[in-house]
XYZ file of C-alpha atoms in Angstrom:
609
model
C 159.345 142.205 -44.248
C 156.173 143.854 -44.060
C 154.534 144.825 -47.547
C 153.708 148.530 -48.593
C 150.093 148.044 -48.337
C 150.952 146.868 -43.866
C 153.258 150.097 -44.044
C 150.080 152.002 -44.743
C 148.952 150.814 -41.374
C 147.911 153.519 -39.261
C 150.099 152.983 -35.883
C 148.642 156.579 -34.812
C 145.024 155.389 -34.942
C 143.801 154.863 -30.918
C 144.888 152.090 -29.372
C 147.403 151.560 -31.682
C 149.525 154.657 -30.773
C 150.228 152.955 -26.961
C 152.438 150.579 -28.888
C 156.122 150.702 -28.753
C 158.156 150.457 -31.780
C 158.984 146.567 -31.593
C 155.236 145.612 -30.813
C 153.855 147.581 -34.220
C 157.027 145.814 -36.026
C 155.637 142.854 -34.667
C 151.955 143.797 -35.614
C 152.789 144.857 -39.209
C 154.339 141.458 -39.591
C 151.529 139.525 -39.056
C 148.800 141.770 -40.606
C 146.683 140.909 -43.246
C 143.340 142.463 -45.381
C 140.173 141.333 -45.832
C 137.660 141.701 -48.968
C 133.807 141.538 -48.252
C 130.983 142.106 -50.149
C 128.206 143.953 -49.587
C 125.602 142.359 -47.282
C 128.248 140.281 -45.717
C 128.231 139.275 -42.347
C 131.351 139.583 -41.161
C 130.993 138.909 -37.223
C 127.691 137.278 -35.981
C 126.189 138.437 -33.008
C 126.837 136.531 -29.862
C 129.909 134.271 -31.931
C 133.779 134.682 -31.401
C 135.724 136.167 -33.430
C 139.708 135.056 -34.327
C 140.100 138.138 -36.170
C 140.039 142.233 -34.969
C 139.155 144.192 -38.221
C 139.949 147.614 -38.301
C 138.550 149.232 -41.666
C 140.542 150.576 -44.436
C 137.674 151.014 -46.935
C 133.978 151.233 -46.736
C 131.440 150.782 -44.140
C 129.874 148.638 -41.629
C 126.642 148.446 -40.508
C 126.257 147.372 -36.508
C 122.858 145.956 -36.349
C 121.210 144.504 -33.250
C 118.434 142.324 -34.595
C 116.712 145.036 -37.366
C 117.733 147.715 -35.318
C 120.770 149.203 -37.063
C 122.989 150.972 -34.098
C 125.941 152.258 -36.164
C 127.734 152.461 -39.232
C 131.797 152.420 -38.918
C 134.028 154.011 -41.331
C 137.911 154.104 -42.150
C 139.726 153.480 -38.887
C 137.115 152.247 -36.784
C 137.713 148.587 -35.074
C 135.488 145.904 -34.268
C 134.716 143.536 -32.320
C 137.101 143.696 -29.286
C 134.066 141.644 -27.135
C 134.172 138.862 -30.127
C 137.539 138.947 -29.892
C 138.876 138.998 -26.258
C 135.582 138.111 -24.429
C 134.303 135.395 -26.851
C 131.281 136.841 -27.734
C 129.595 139.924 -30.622
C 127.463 142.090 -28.712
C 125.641 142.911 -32.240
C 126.008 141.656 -35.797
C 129.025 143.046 -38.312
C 127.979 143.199 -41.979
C 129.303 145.360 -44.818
C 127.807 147.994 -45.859
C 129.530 148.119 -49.654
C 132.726 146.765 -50.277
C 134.874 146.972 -47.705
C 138.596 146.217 -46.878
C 139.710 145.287 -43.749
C 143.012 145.277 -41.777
C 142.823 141.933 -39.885
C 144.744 140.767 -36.949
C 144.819 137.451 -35.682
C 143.458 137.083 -31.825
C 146.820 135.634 -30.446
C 148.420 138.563 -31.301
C 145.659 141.144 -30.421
C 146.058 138.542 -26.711
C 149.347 138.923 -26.102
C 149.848 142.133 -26.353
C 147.011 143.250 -24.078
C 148.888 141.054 -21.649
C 152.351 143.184 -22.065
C 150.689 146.414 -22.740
C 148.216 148.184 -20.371
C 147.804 151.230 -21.947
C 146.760 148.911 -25.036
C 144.848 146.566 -22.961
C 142.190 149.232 -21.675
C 140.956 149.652 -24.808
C 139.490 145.814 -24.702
C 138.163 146.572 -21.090
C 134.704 145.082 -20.621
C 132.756 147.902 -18.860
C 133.085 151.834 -19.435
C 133.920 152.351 -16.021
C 137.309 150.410 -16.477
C 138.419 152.278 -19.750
C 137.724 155.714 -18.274
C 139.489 155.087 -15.293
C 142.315 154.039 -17.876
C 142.124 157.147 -19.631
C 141.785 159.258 -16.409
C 145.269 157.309 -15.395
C 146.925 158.450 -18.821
C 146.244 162.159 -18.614
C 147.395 162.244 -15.091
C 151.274 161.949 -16.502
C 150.325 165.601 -18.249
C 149.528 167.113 -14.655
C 153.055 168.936 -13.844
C 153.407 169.822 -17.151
C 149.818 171.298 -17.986
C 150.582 173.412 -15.065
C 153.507 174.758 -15.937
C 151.977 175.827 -19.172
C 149.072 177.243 -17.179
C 149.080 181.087 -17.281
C 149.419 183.224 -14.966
C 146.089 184.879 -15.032
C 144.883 181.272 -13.962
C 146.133 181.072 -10.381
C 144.903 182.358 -7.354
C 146.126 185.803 -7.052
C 146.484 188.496 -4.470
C 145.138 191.701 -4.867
C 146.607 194.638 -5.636
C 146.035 197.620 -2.752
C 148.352 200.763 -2.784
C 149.432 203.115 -0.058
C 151.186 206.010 0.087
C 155.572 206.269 0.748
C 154.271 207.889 4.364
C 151.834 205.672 5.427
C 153.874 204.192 8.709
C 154.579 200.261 9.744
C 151.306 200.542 12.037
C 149.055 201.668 9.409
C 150.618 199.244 6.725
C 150.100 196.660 8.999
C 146.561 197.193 9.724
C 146.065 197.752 5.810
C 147.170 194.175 5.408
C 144.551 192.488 7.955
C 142.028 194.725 6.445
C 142.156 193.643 3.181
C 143.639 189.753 4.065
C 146.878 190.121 1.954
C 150.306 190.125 2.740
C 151.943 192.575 0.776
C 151.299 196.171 -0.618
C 152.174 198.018 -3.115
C 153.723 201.567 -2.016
C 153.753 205.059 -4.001
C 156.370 207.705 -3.254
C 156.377 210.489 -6.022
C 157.048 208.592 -9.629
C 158.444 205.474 -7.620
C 156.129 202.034 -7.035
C 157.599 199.843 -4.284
C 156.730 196.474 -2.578
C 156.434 196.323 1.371
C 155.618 192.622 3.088
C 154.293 191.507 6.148
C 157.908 189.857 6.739
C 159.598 193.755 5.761
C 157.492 195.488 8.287
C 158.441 192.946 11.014
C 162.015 192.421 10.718
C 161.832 196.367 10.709
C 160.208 195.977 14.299
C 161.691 193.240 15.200
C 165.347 193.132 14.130
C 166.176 196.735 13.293
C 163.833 198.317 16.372
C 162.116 200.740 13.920
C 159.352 203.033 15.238
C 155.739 202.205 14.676
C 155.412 205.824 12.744
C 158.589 204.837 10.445
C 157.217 205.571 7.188
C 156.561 202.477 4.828
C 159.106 204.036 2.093
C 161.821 203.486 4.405
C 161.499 199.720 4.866
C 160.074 198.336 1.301
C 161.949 197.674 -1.697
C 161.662 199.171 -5.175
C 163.262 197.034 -6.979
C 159.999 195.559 -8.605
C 160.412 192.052 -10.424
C 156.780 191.624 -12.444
C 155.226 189.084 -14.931
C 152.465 189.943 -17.553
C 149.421 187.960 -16.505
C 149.443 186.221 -19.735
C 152.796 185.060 -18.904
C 153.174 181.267 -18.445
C 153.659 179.654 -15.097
C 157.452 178.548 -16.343
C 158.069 182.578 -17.030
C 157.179 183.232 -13.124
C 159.286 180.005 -11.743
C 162.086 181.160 -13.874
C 162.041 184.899 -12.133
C 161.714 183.430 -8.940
C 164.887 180.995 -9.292
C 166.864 184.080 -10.821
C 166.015 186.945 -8.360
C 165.400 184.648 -5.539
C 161.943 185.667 -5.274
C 159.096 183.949 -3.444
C 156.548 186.572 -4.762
C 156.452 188.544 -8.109
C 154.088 191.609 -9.063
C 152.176 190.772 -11.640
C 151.556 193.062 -14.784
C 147.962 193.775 -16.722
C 148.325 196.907 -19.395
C 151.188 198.020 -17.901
C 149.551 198.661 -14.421
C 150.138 196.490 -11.064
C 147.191 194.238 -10.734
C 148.175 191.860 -8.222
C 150.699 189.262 -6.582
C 151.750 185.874 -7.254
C 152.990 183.592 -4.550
C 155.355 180.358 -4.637
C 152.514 178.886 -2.821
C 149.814 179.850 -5.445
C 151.574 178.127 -7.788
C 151.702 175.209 -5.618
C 147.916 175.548 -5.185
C 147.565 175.749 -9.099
C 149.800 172.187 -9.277
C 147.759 170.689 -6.280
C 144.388 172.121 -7.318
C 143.376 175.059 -5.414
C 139.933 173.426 -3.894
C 141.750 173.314 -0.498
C 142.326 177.385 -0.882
C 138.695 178.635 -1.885
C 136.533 177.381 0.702
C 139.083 180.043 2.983
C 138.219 182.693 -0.566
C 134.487 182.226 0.124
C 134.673 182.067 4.167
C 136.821 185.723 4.146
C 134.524 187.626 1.517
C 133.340 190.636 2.670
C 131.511 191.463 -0.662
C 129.972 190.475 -3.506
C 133.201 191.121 -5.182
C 135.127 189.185 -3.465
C 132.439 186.348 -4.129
C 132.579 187.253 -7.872
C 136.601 186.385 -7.459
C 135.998 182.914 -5.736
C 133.582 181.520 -8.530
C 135.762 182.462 -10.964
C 137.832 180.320 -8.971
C 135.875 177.137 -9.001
C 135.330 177.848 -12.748
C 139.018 178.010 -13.397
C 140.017 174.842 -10.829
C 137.381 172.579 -12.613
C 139.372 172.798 -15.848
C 142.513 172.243 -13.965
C 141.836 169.315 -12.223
C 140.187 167.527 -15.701
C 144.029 168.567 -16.975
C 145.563 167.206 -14.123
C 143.303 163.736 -15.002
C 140.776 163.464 -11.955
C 137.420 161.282 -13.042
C 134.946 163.502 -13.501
C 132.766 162.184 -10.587
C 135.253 163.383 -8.020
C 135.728 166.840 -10.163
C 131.753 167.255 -10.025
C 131.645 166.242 -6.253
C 134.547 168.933 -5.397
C 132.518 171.381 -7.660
C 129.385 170.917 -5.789
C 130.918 171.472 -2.881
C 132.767 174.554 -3.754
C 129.411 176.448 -5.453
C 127.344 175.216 -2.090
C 129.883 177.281 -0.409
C 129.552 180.292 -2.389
C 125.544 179.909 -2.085
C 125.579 179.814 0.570
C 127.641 182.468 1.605
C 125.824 184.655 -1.254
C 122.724 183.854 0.451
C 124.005 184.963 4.152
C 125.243 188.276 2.353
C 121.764 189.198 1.176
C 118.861 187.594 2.857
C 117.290 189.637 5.341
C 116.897 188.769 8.516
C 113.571 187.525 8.291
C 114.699 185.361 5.565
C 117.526 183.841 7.088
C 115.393 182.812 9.868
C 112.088 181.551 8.255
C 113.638 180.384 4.781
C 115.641 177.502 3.114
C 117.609 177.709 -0.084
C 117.894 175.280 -2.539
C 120.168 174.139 -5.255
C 118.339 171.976 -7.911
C 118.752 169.973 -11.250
C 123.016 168.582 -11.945
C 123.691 170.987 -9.310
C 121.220 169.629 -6.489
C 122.533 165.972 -7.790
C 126.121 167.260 -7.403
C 127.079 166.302 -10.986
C 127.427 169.764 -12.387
C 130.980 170.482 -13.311
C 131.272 173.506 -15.546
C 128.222 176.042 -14.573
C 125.171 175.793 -16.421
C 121.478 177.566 -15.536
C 120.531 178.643 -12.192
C 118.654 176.258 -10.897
C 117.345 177.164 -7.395
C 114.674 177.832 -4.832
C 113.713 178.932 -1.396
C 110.902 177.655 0.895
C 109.914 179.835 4.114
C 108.707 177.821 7.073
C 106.441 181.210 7.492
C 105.240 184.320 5.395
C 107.692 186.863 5.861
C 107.266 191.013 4.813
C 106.877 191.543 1.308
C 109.117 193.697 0.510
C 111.883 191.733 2.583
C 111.234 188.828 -0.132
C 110.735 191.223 -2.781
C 114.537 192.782 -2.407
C 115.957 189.019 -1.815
C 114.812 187.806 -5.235
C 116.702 189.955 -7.051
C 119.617 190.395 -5.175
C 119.894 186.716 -5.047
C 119.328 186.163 -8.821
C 121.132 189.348 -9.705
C 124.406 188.065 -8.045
C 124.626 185.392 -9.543
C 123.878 186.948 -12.873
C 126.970 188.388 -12.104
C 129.323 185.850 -11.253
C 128.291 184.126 -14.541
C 125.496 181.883 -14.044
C 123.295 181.783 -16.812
C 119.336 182.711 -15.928
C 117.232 179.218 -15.890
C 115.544 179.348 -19.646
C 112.842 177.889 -17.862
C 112.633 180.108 -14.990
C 113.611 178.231 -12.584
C 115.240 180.595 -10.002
C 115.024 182.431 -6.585
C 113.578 185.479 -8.831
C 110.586 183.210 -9.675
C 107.594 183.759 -7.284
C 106.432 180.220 -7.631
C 109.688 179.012 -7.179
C 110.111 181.101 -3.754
C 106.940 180.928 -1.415
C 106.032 179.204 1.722
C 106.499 175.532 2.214
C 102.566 175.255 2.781
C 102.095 177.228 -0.955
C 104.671 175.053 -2.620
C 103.264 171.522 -1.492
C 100.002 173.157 -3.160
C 101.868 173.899 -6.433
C 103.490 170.384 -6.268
C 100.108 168.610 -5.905
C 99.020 171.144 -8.674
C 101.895 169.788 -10.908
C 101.720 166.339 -9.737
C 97.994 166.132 -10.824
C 98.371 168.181 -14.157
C 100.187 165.317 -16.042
C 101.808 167.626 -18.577
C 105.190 167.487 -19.608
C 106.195 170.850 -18.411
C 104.563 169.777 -14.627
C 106.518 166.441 -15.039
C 109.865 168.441 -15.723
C 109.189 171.018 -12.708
C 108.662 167.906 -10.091
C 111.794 166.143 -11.708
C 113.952 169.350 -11.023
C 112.369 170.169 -7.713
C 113.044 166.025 -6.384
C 116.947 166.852 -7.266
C 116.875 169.561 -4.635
C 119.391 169.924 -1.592
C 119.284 172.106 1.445
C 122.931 174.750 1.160
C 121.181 177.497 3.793
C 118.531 177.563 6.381
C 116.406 175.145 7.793
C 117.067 171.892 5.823
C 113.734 170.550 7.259
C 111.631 172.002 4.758
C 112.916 170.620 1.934
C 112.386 167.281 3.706
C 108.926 167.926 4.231
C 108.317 168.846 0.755
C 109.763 165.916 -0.560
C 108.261 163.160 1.451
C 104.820 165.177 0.286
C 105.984 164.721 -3.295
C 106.526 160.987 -2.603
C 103.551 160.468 -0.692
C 101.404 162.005 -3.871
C 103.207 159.498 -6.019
C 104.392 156.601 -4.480
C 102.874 153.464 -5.993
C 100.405 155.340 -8.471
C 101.291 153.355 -11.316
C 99.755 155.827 -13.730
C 101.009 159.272 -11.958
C 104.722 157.538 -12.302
C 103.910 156.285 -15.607
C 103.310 160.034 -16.967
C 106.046 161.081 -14.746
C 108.605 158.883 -16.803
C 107.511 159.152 -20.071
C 109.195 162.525 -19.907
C 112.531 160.056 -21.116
C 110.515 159.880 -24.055
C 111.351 163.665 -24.391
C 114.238 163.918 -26.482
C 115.342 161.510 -30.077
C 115.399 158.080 -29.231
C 119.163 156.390 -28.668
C 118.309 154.432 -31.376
C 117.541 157.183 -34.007
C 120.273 158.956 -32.308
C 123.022 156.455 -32.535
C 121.554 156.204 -36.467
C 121.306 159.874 -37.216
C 125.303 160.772 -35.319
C 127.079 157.403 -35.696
C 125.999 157.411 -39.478
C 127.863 161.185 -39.813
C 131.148 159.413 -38.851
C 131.049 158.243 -42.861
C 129.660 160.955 -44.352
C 125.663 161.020 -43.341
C 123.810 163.193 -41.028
C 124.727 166.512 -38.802
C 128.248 165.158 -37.447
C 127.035 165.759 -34.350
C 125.416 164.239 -30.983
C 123.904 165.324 -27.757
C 125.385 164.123 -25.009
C 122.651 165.194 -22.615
C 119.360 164.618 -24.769
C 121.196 161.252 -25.737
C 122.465 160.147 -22.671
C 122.511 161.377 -19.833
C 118.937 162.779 -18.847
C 117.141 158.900 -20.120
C 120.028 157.470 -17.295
C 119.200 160.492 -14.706
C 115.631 160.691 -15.008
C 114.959 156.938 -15.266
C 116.676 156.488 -12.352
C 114.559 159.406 -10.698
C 111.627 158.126 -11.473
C 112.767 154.981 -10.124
C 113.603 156.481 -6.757
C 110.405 158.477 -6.338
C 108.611 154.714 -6.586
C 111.023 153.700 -3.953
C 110.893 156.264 -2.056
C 114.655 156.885 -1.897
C 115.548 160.689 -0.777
C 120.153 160.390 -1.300
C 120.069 162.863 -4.380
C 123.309 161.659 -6.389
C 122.511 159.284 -9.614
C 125.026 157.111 -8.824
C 123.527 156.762 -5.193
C 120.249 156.279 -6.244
C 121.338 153.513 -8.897
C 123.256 151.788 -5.380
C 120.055 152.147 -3.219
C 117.916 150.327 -5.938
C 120.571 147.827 -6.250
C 120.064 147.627 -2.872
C 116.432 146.558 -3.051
C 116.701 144.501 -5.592
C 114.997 146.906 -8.245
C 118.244 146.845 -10.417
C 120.829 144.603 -11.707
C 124.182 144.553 -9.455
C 125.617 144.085 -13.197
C 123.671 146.316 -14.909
C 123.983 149.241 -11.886
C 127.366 149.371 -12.303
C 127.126 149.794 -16.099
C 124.659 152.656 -15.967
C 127.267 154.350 -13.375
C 129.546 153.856 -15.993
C 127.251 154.843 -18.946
C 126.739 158.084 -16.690
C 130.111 158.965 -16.030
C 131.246 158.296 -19.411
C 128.346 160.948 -20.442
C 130.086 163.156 -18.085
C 133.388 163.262 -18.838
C 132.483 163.446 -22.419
C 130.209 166.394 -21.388
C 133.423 168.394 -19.493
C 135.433 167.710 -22.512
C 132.879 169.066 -25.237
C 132.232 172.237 -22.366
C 135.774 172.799 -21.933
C 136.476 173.043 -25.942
C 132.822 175.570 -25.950
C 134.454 177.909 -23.276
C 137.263 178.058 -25.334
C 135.583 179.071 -28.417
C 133.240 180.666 -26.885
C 130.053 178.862 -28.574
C 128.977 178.114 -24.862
C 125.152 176.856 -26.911
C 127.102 173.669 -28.195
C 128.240 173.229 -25.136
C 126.340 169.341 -24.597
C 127.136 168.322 -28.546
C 130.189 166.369 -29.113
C 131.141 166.165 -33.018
C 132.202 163.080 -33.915
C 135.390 163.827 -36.080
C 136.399 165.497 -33.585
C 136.894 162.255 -30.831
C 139.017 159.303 -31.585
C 138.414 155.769 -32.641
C 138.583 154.629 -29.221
C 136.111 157.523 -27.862
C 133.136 156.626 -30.267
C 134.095 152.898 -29.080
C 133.783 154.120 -25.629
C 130.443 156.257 -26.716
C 129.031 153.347 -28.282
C 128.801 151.042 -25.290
C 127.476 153.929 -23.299
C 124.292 154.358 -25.360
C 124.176 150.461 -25.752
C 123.838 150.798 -21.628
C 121.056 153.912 -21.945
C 118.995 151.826 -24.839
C 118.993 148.820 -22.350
C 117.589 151.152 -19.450
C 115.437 153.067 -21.677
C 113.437 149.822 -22.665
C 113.600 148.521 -18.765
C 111.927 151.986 -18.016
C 109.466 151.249 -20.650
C 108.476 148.271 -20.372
C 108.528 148.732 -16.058
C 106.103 151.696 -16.724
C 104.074 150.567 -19.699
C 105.152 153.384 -21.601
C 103.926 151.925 -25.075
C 100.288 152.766 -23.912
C 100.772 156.126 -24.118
């Protein structure tokens, strides 16, 4: 029998909570505590381990050599490497006194062989736990959805026409506006008329074209409030036998939902926008279809998709729209002569939830002033309006320098190239992101292989050009300052981006410029220079992981901003606010980015500067 103090264990704590009931009867059983005194090492860097601690009391310094990398507090665990892979990444030593829960490696063993969900946690590389988390949230996708509202599926809109309009004109109403039912007035009375009513009225009953509408549509309206949940709308269906329902907003008809939106909301609707953006006649209509995207990214992270594939479906959706956008209100002249560009996460196609604009247009030739004048801002403008925060640093269609002629921007890139300032660096870092959505593709070619030809084996160009990665804290003082808040010390708080992911995304940029590799994706760039023999096959596949961990913990901590609307913490992840097997996960991450960071630094000579 198990004494009080094993009761006490916390079988809620991550991984612990992917244990049946026998296997934490079994655990308690066998559980024991541990005393150690301050300045104790407890688990010795590159040793085994026979023992996983999980703390109860106190605090633990990790320490790689004198580098101190974190400090772990009540519930944290260590060291699953010293236990199941034979070997502490970094040394274990208390802090103060500190009590322990300690379970003995055969048992830690043998339930990672019976348990997957348990086992993932002890996974060697990031990439293998988040594709084990990714697996556990996809059991949540049926039900997330039907506690979706119902202001979050694709809707039709609502268009009204009068009791007299006739079959012929309803009819044409319909193709005009790309919907398949109306909603009908006659005097106080608001009726529904469908494609299928006004052709079994044809059809089957041999009606007259000029048969008013009020004679063929029903009035007996079933509705749903938009903030209604998805079950409310199923449940009318089943009962009325209904395969569409008018759907409510301040009492007024705003709108249809479909069986098959609903299907689209369960199956992710990234299948139904592209046909959104392709049948926009407006910017309206655009307006609609990023809301769209916005509202399927969140969606498919519920339904459990890895992040890379949410980000690549993303990308693909908003080059859409931009491109569409762009055909809507370029002029002519424009259209013909220019290229547009998508830039930064978005030209890398690792952008999930919308952050700045970052974009750009080169003209293979001058075009009319004015022409360019009145493109700029409806370009911009737009996309103020379908929610895409201006660039803080300018970096937009609106910007002269940032829309000019491909001969005056390989100017301003040698201009940049040769200014070796930090701000120069950062504009030739978001510019070598860049991707062709509209026009002539060639340009942005040509501008590119002019960047590389400027920089390509200048040791001391690149060497200015990656010290940028020197922007932001260090991952050291990071991991010290945020790790160190987990008990007690510091903000609480970590950036995801400064911390992570721009040293991986900009080290490996400045890695590709020296290689002269053009594919734009992160991850692609890491293959190509595994490819050559510039990186690690090993270590490439832990900074994709490292990246994608960055990622997902990025969507989560942007998710939970747009929700409380505090959209400026949208890259900071607090750390009581993730689980024991998160900061785990966090941890090995920036272990990865500290390892690149110094290969970057010592590749470049960075300590001269």
């Amino acid at each position: 029998m198990p004494s009080q103090s094993m009761q006490g264990f916390d079988t809620a704590n991550p991984p612990f909570d992917r244990l049946a009931h026998q296997e934490v009867e079994e655990l308690r059983a066998v559980l024991d505590i541990g005393y150690f005194s301050p300045d104790e090492m407890i688990v010795r860097q590159g040793h085994a381990s026979d023992l996983l601690h999980i703390v109860i009391k106190g605090a633990v310094e990790v320490r790689d050599g004198n580098t101190l990398l974190a400090v772990l507090g009540p519930k944290d665990s260590f060291d699953s490497r010293a236990v199941v892979h034979g070997a502490a990444g970094e040394d274990f030593v208390a802090v103060e006194e500190t009590l322990c829960y300690l379970i003995p490696r055969n048992v830690v063993l043998d339930l990672i062989r019976h348990n997957a969900a348990f086992a993932a946690f002890f996974y060697a590389d990031v990439s293998r736990k988040l594709d084990a988390f990714a697996q556990q949230r996809k059991t949540e996708g049926v039900e997330s959805v039907l506690r979706a509202r119902i202001r979050e599926a694709r809707q039709g809109g609502a268009v009204f026409v009068d009791g007299a309009t006739t079959i012929e004109q309803a009819g044409h109403c319909m193709k005009d506006n790309d919907i398949n039912a109306l909603f009908v007035r006659d005097g106080q009375r608001v009726g529904v008329v469908t494609g299928m009513n006004l052709s079994k009225a044809v059809v089957l009953r041999r009606l007259a074209l000029d048969t008013p509408v009020r004679e063929v549509c029903h009035f007996d309206v079933v509705s749903v409030d938009g903030s209604d949940f998805i079950f409310d709308a199923l449940l009318l269906m089943t009962k009325h036998n209904k395969r569409r329902l008018a759907i409510r907003s301040d009492g007024d008809y705003v709108g249809f939902l479909e069986d098959i939106d609903i299907l689209g909301l369960l199956a992710g609707n990234s299948q139904l926008i592209p046909g959104r953006i392709d049948r926009a006649r407006n910017l309206d209509d655009l307006a609609g279809a990023a809301r769209d995207i916005q509202g399927q990214v969140e969606r498919l992270h519920r339904q459990g998709l890895k992040v890379d594939l949410i980000a690549e479906i993303t990308s693909d959706l908003n080059r859409r729209l931009f491109r569409k956008l762009f055909e809507m209100v370029a002029p002519l002249a424009i259209r013909q002569d220019g290229c547009l560009l998508l830039m930064g996460s978005e030209g890398r196609g690792e952008q999930t939830v919308r952050t700045d604009q970052d974009n750009a247009l080169l003209l293979a030739e001058e075009v009319p002033d004015g022409d360019l004048a009145q493109f700029r801002e409806a370009f911009s403008g737009a996309l103020d309006r379908f929610g895409f925060p201006p660039c803080p640093g300018n970096v937009m269609v609106r910007n002269p320098v940032w829309s000019q002629t491909l001969e005056g921007f390989i100017r301003q890139l040698k201009a940049w190239v040769f200014s070796r300032d930090a701000a120069a660096a950062m504009n030739i870092a978001i510019f070598f992101d860049a991707v062709a959505v509209a026009g002539n593709p060639d340009l942005v070619v040509r501008a590119k292989e002019a960047l590389i030809d400027l920089m390509r084996g200048e040791a001391a160009l690149l060497a200015h050009f990656a010290h940028l990665i020197e922007t932001f804290t260090t991952p050291n003082l990071g991991v010290l300052s945020t790790i160190m808040a987990s008990v007690g010390v510091g903000s609480g708080e970590i950036d995801l981006k400064r911390a992570g992911t721009f040293p991986i995304v900009h080290g490996v940029r400045t890695l590709a410029i020296d290689k002269g590799i053009l594919v734009n994706p992160t991850a692609a760039r890491i293959d190509a220079l595994v490819q050559i023999g510039s990186l690690d096959t090993r270590f490439g596949r832990e900074l994709t992981s490292a990246l994608h961990a960055f990622m997902e913990f990025r969507l989560r901590s942007q998710l939970r901003a747009l929700h409380r609307g505090t959209i400026g913490a949208e890259s900071v992840v607090r750390l009581d606010e993730i689980t024991t097997v998160d900061r785990d996960m966090l941890r090995d991450a920036l272990r990865v980015v500290r390892q690149f960071r110094e290969l970057v630094r010592n590749h470049y000579n960075l300590g001269a500067f």
